Amino acid sequence: MSIAFISGSPSATSRSSLLLKEVQQRLASSGEETEWIAVRDLPATALLQAQAAEPNIAKAVSQVLQARAIVIASPIYKAAYSGLLKTFLDLLPQKAFEGKLVLPLSSAGSPLHVLALDFTIRPVLAALGVREVIPPVSVLDSQIQVAADGTTTFDSHILTRLDDTLELLRDRLHSQDLDALHRRTQQNLPLSAVPLGI
Ligand SMILES: Cc1cc2nc3c(=O)[nH]c(=O)nc-3n(C[C@H](O)[C@H](O)[C@H](O)COP(=O)(O)O)c2cc1C
């Protein structure tokens, strides 16, 4: 059972994606199976026209449905998560996150908006039927340093926060109640029978 990583930034040099990649590497190195979904690489017209049957989009939606946990990363744009991420979330079936664990991640320019992801994405996650939201990790641009060779360094307290968050996520991921719920949800939600939430 995999963990799906959804990158919601339109940027090719995305800081929120660097944070997402750090989380993916840590979980992969502890033996978790991971799937990467970069929304910016999905066909733009199909996203904007909500063409859920487009093969690349259908594959990404299927990766989400089959995952046991979802890690979502977004930049903060205009005090909310990105519009690009919303185009993908809008394509998901109505209860796509049922029985799943979700960890939201964000990067922002201003300390004033460091909680913006939590405020804006929680109602959406609830509408998608999420089982449990792990408290989001939000990082300021000033807390991520990217060297000319691409080497990324996070402030030490961000790394400590990630350690604590991933310990909680692993603990919840392998709990028996989530396991049972995930298996039941997978049985009840054949992909072809899932109605779109739009
Ligand atoms: C169009 C746009 C709007 C933004 N709006 C905000 C904002 O409202 N609040 C904030 O704190 N930062 C804002 N920022 C800064 C980004 O959130 C920040 O640079 C973030 O790390 C970008 O993430 P990314 O590299 O993954 O795209 C904005 C940046 C852009 C390009």
GROMACS .gro file of C-alpha atoms and ligand atoms in nm:
model
  229
    1MET     CA    1   0.000   0.000   0.000
    2SER     CA    2   0.144   0.327  -0.112
    3ILE     CA    3   0.164   0.686  -0.004
    4ALA     CA    4   0.073   0.935  -0.280
    5PHE     CA    5   0.268   1.261  -0.291
    6ILE     CA    6   0.081   1.542  -0.467
    7SER     CA    7   0.282   1.848  -0.568
    8GLY     CA    8   0.050   2.144  -0.626
    9SER     CA    9   0.294   2.414  -0.736
   10PRO     CA   10   0.307   2.543  -1.094
   11SER     CA   11   0.674   2.633  -1.041
   12ALA     CA   12   0.960   2.430  -1.194
   13THR     CA   13   1.184   2.533  -0.900
   14SER     CA   14   0.922   2.484  -0.635
   15ARG     CA   15   1.005   2.520  -0.267
   16SER     CA   16   0.692   2.341  -0.153
   17SER     CA   17   0.797   2.051  -0.380
   18LEU     CA   18   1.141   2.047  -0.214
   19LEU     CA   19   0.966   2.005   0.119
   20LEU     CA   20   0.748   1.732  -0.031
   21LYS     CA   21   1.057   1.558  -0.175
   22GLU     CA   22   1.226   1.566   0.166
   23VAL     CA   23   0.923   1.395   0.320
   24GLN     CA   24   0.909   1.141   0.035
   25GLN     CA   25   1.278   1.054   0.072
   26ARG     CA   26   1.243   1.005   0.445
   27LEU     CA   27   0.939   0.779   0.409
   28ALA     CA   28   1.091   0.584   0.118
   29SER     CA   29   1.408   0.524   0.318
   30SER     CA   30   1.201   0.375   0.598
   31GLY     CA   31   1.050   0.127   0.353
   32GLU     CA   32   0.726   0.297   0.247
   33GLU     CA   33   0.612   0.262  -0.115
   34THR     CA   34   0.563   0.607  -0.267
   35GLU     CA   35   0.393   0.751  -0.576
   36TRP     CA   36   0.468   1.103  -0.704
   37ILE     CA   37   0.200   1.316  -0.872
   38ALA     CA   38   0.311   1.655  -1.007
   39VAL     CA   39  -0.007   1.840  -1.103
   40ARG     CA   40   0.195   2.084  -1.318
   41ASP     CA   41   0.289   1.792  -1.545
   42LEU     CA   42  -0.072   1.689  -1.609
   43PRO     CA   43  -0.233   1.819  -1.930
   44ALA     CA   44  -0.351   2.175  -1.859
   45THR     CA   45  -0.658   2.179  -2.082
   46ALA     CA   46  -0.782   1.849  -1.944
   47LEU     CA   47  -0.735   1.980  -1.589
   48LEU     CA   48  -0.919   2.306  -1.660
   49GLN     CA   49  -1.200   2.128  -1.842
   50ALA     CA   50  -1.230   1.860  -1.572
   51GLN     CA   51  -1.167   1.577  -1.819
   52ALA     CA   52  -1.133   1.298  -1.565
   53ALA     CA   53  -1.111   1.034  -1.840
   54GLU     CA   54  -0.792   1.184  -1.989
   55PRO     CA   55  -0.539   0.897  -1.944
   56ASN     CA   56  -0.273   1.089  -1.745
   57ILE     CA   57  -0.537   1.236  -1.515
   58ALA     CA   58  -0.715   0.903  -1.476
   59LYS     CA   59  -0.380   0.744  -1.378
   60ALA     CA   60  -0.311   1.016  -1.118
   61VAL     CA   61  -0.664   0.983  -0.974
   62SER     CA   62  -0.617   0.607  -0.955
   63GLN     CA   63  -0.287   0.653  -0.767
   64VAL     CA   64  -0.474   0.869  -0.515
   65LEU     CA   65  -0.759   0.621  -0.475
   66GLN     CA   66  -0.522   0.330  -0.419
   67ALA     CA   67  -0.300   0.509  -0.168
   68ARG     CA   68  -0.340   0.461   0.201
   69ALA     CA   69  -0.203   0.805   0.284
   70ILE     CA   70  -0.170   1.129   0.090
   71VAL     CA   71   0.093   1.399   0.138
   72ILE     CA   72  -0.014   1.721  -0.037
   73ALA     CA   73   0.217   2.017  -0.090
   74SER     CA   74   0.118   2.361  -0.210
   75PRO     CA   75   0.259   2.710  -0.220
   76ILE     CA   76   0.049   2.980  -0.056
   77TYR     CA   77  -0.088   3.202  -0.331
   78LYS     CA   78  -0.315   3.493  -0.237
   79ALA     CA   79  -0.362   3.357   0.116
   80ALA     CA   80  -0.476   3.011   0.005
   81TYR     CA   81  -0.344   2.693  -0.154
   82SER     CA   82  -0.275   2.706  -0.528
   83GLY     CA   83  -0.544   2.714  -0.795
   84LEU     CA   84  -0.348   2.442  -0.976
   85LEU     CA   85  -0.394   2.207  -0.682
   86LYS     CA   86  -0.766   2.288  -0.675
   87THR     CA   87  -0.808   2.188  -1.040
   88PHE     CA   88  -0.683   1.841  -0.947
   89LEU     CA   89  -0.878   1.811  -0.621
   90ASP     CA   90  -1.195   1.905  -0.812
   91LEU     CA   91  -1.144   1.605  -1.041
   92LEU     CA   92  -1.136   1.353  -0.759
   93PRO     CA   93  -1.440   1.136  -0.685
   94GLN     CA   94  -1.661   1.259  -0.404
   95LYS     CA   95  -1.514   1.047  -0.121
   96ALA     CA   96  -1.168   0.999  -0.269
   97PHE     CA   97  -0.994   1.042   0.066
   98GLU     CA   98  -1.225   0.815   0.264
   99GLY     CA   99  -1.029   0.602   0.509
  100LYS     CA  100  -0.707   0.786   0.427
  101LEU     CA  101  -0.456   0.976   0.627
  102VAL     CA  102  -0.356   1.317   0.485
  103LEU     CA  103  -0.055   1.532   0.564
  104PRO     CA  104  -0.068   1.885   0.413
  105LEU     CA  105   0.258   2.078   0.352
  106SER     CA  106   0.306   2.435   0.235
  107SER     CA  107   0.564   2.702   0.171
  108ALA     CA  108   0.484   3.071   0.205
  109GLY     CA  109   0.662   3.403   0.172
  110SER     CA  110   0.507   3.573   0.473
  111PRO     CA  111   0.467   3.468   0.839
  112LEU     CA  112   0.118   3.623   0.818
  113HIS     CA  113   0.010   3.336   0.592
  114VAL     CA  114   0.187   3.047   0.756
  115LEU     CA  115  -0.148   2.906   0.872
  116ALA     CA  116  -0.327   2.972   0.542
  117LEU     CA  117  -0.305   2.611   0.423
  118ASP     CA  118  -0.463   2.479   0.740
  119PHE     CA  119  -0.756   2.723   0.715
  120THR     CA  120  -0.820   2.674   0.347
  121ILE     CA  121  -0.760   2.305   0.282
  122ARG     CA  122  -0.928   2.148   0.586
  123PRO     CA  123  -1.287   2.200   0.458
  124VAL     CA  124  -1.185   2.050   0.123
  125LEU     CA  125  -1.029   1.747   0.291
  126ALA     CA  126  -1.342   1.701   0.501
  127ALA     CA  127  -1.556   1.713   0.186
  128LEU     CA  128  -1.336   1.442   0.033
  129GLY     CA  129  -1.405   1.221   0.336
  130VAL     CA  130  -1.057   1.220   0.487
  131ARG     CA  131  -1.015   0.991   0.786
  132GLU     CA  132  -0.749   1.191   0.969
  133VAL     CA  133  -0.549   1.506   0.898
  134ILE     CA  134  -0.196   1.507   1.038
  135PRO     CA  135  -0.123   1.866   1.158
  136PRO     CA  136   0.016   2.053   0.856
  137VAL     CA  137   0.381   2.156   0.825
  138SER     CA  138   0.420   2.507   0.685
  139VAL     CA  139   0.758   2.650   0.595
  140LEU     CA  140   0.864   3.005   0.512
  141ASP     CA  141   1.083   3.071   0.209
  142SER     CA  142   1.347   3.206   0.449
  143GLN     CA  143   1.361   2.863   0.618
  144ILE     CA  144   1.463   2.680   0.297
  145GLN     CA  145   1.805   2.753   0.147
  146VAL     CA  146   1.877   2.633  -0.205
  147ALA     CA  147   2.245   2.643  -0.316
  148ALA     CA  148   2.353   2.708  -0.676
  149ASP     CA  149   2.411   2.333  -0.725
  150GLY     CA  150   2.054   2.263  -0.610
  151THR     CA  151   2.149   2.137  -0.263
  152THR     CA  152   1.864   2.213  -0.026
  153THR     CA  153   1.897   2.293   0.343
  154PHE     CA  154   1.609   2.337   0.584
  155ASP     CA  155   1.633   2.530   0.911
  156SER     CA  156   1.703   2.292   1.198
  157HIS     CA  157   1.369   2.345   1.372
  158ILE     CA  158   1.189   2.256   1.047
  159LEU     CA  159   1.380   1.927   1.042
  160THR     CA  160   1.281   1.864   1.404
  161ARG     CA  161   0.919   1.939   1.315
  162LEU     CA  162   0.940   1.697   1.022
  163ASP     CA  163   1.086   1.425   1.246
  164ASP     CA  164   0.794   1.461   1.490
  165THR     CA  165   0.536   1.477   1.211
  166LEU     CA  166   0.668   1.169   1.032
  167GLU     CA  167   0.683   0.973   1.354
  168LEU     CA  168   0.313   1.048   1.403
  169LEU     CA  169   0.233   0.967   1.039
  170ARG     CA  170   0.416   0.629   1.052
  171ASP     CA  171   0.246   0.546   1.378
  172ARG     CA  172  -0.101   0.623   1.238
  173LEU     CA  173  -0.022   0.462   0.902
  174HIS     CA  174   0.050   0.128   1.060
  175SER     CA  175  -0.228   0.134   1.315
  176GLN     CA  176  -0.467  -0.155   1.284
  177ASP     CA  177  -0.786   0.051   1.266
  178LEU     CA  178  -0.657   0.248   0.967
  179ASP     CA  179  -0.545  -0.076   0.803
  180ALA     CA  180  -0.888  -0.234   0.841
  181LEU     CA  181  -1.065   0.080   0.722
  182HIS     CA  182  -0.837   0.114   0.420
  183ARG     CA  183  -0.903  -0.245   0.312
  184ARG     CA  184  -1.277  -0.199   0.351
  185THR     CA  185  -1.272   0.129   0.158
  186GLN     CA  186  -1.075  -0.032  -0.125
  187GLN     CA  187  -1.333  -0.311  -0.147
  188ASN     CA  188  -1.623  -0.069  -0.146
  189LEU     CA  189  -1.477   0.170  -0.402
  190PRO     CA  190  -1.412  -0.006  -0.734
  191LEU     CA  191  -1.258   0.267  -0.948
  192SER     CA  192  -1.510   0.231  -1.229
  193ALA     CA  193  -1.801   0.272  -0.987
  194VAL     CA  194  -1.684   0.587  -0.812
  195PRO     CA  195  -1.896   0.892  -0.898
  196LEU     CA  196  -1.711   1.214  -0.970
  197GLY     CA  197  -1.747   1.482  -0.706
  198ILE     CA  198  -1.816   1.752  -0.963
  199LIG     C1  199   0.129   3.447  -0.743
  199LIG     C2  200   0.191   3.436  -0.607
  199LIG     C3  201   0.114   3.468  -0.495
  199LIG     C4  202   0.169   3.458  -0.368
  199LIG     N1  203   0.091   3.490  -0.261
  199LIG     C5  204   0.142   3.476  -0.136
  199LIG     C6  205   0.060   3.505  -0.025
  199LIG     O1  206  -0.056   3.545  -0.034
  199LIG     N2  207   0.115   3.487   0.099
  199LIG     C7  208   0.244   3.443   0.117
  199LIG     O2  209   0.287   3.427   0.232
  199LIG     N3  210   0.324   3.416   0.010
  199LIG     C8  211   0.276   3.430  -0.116
  199LIG     N4  212   0.355   3.401  -0.223
  199LIG     C9  213   0.490   3.347  -0.202
  199LIG    C10  214   0.489   3.194  -0.213
  199LIG     O3  215   0.391   3.136  -0.128
  199LIG    C11  216   0.622   3.133  -0.173
  199LIG     O4  217   0.728   3.191  -0.245
  199LIG    C12  218   0.621   2.981  -0.191
  199LIG     O5  219   0.734   2.924  -0.129
  199LIG    C13  220   0.619   2.943  -0.337
  199LIG     O6  221   0.613   2.801  -0.341
  199LIG     P1  222   0.654   2.719  -0.472
  199LIG     O7  223   0.799   2.753  -0.499
  199LIG     O8  224   0.634   2.577  -0.436
  199LIG     O9  225   0.563   2.763  -0.583
  199LIG    C14  226   0.303   3.414  -0.350
  199LIG    C15  227   0.380   3.383  -0.465
  199LIG    C16  228   0.325   3.394  -0.590
  199LIG    C17  229   0.409   3.360  -0.711
   0.00000   0.00000   0.00000
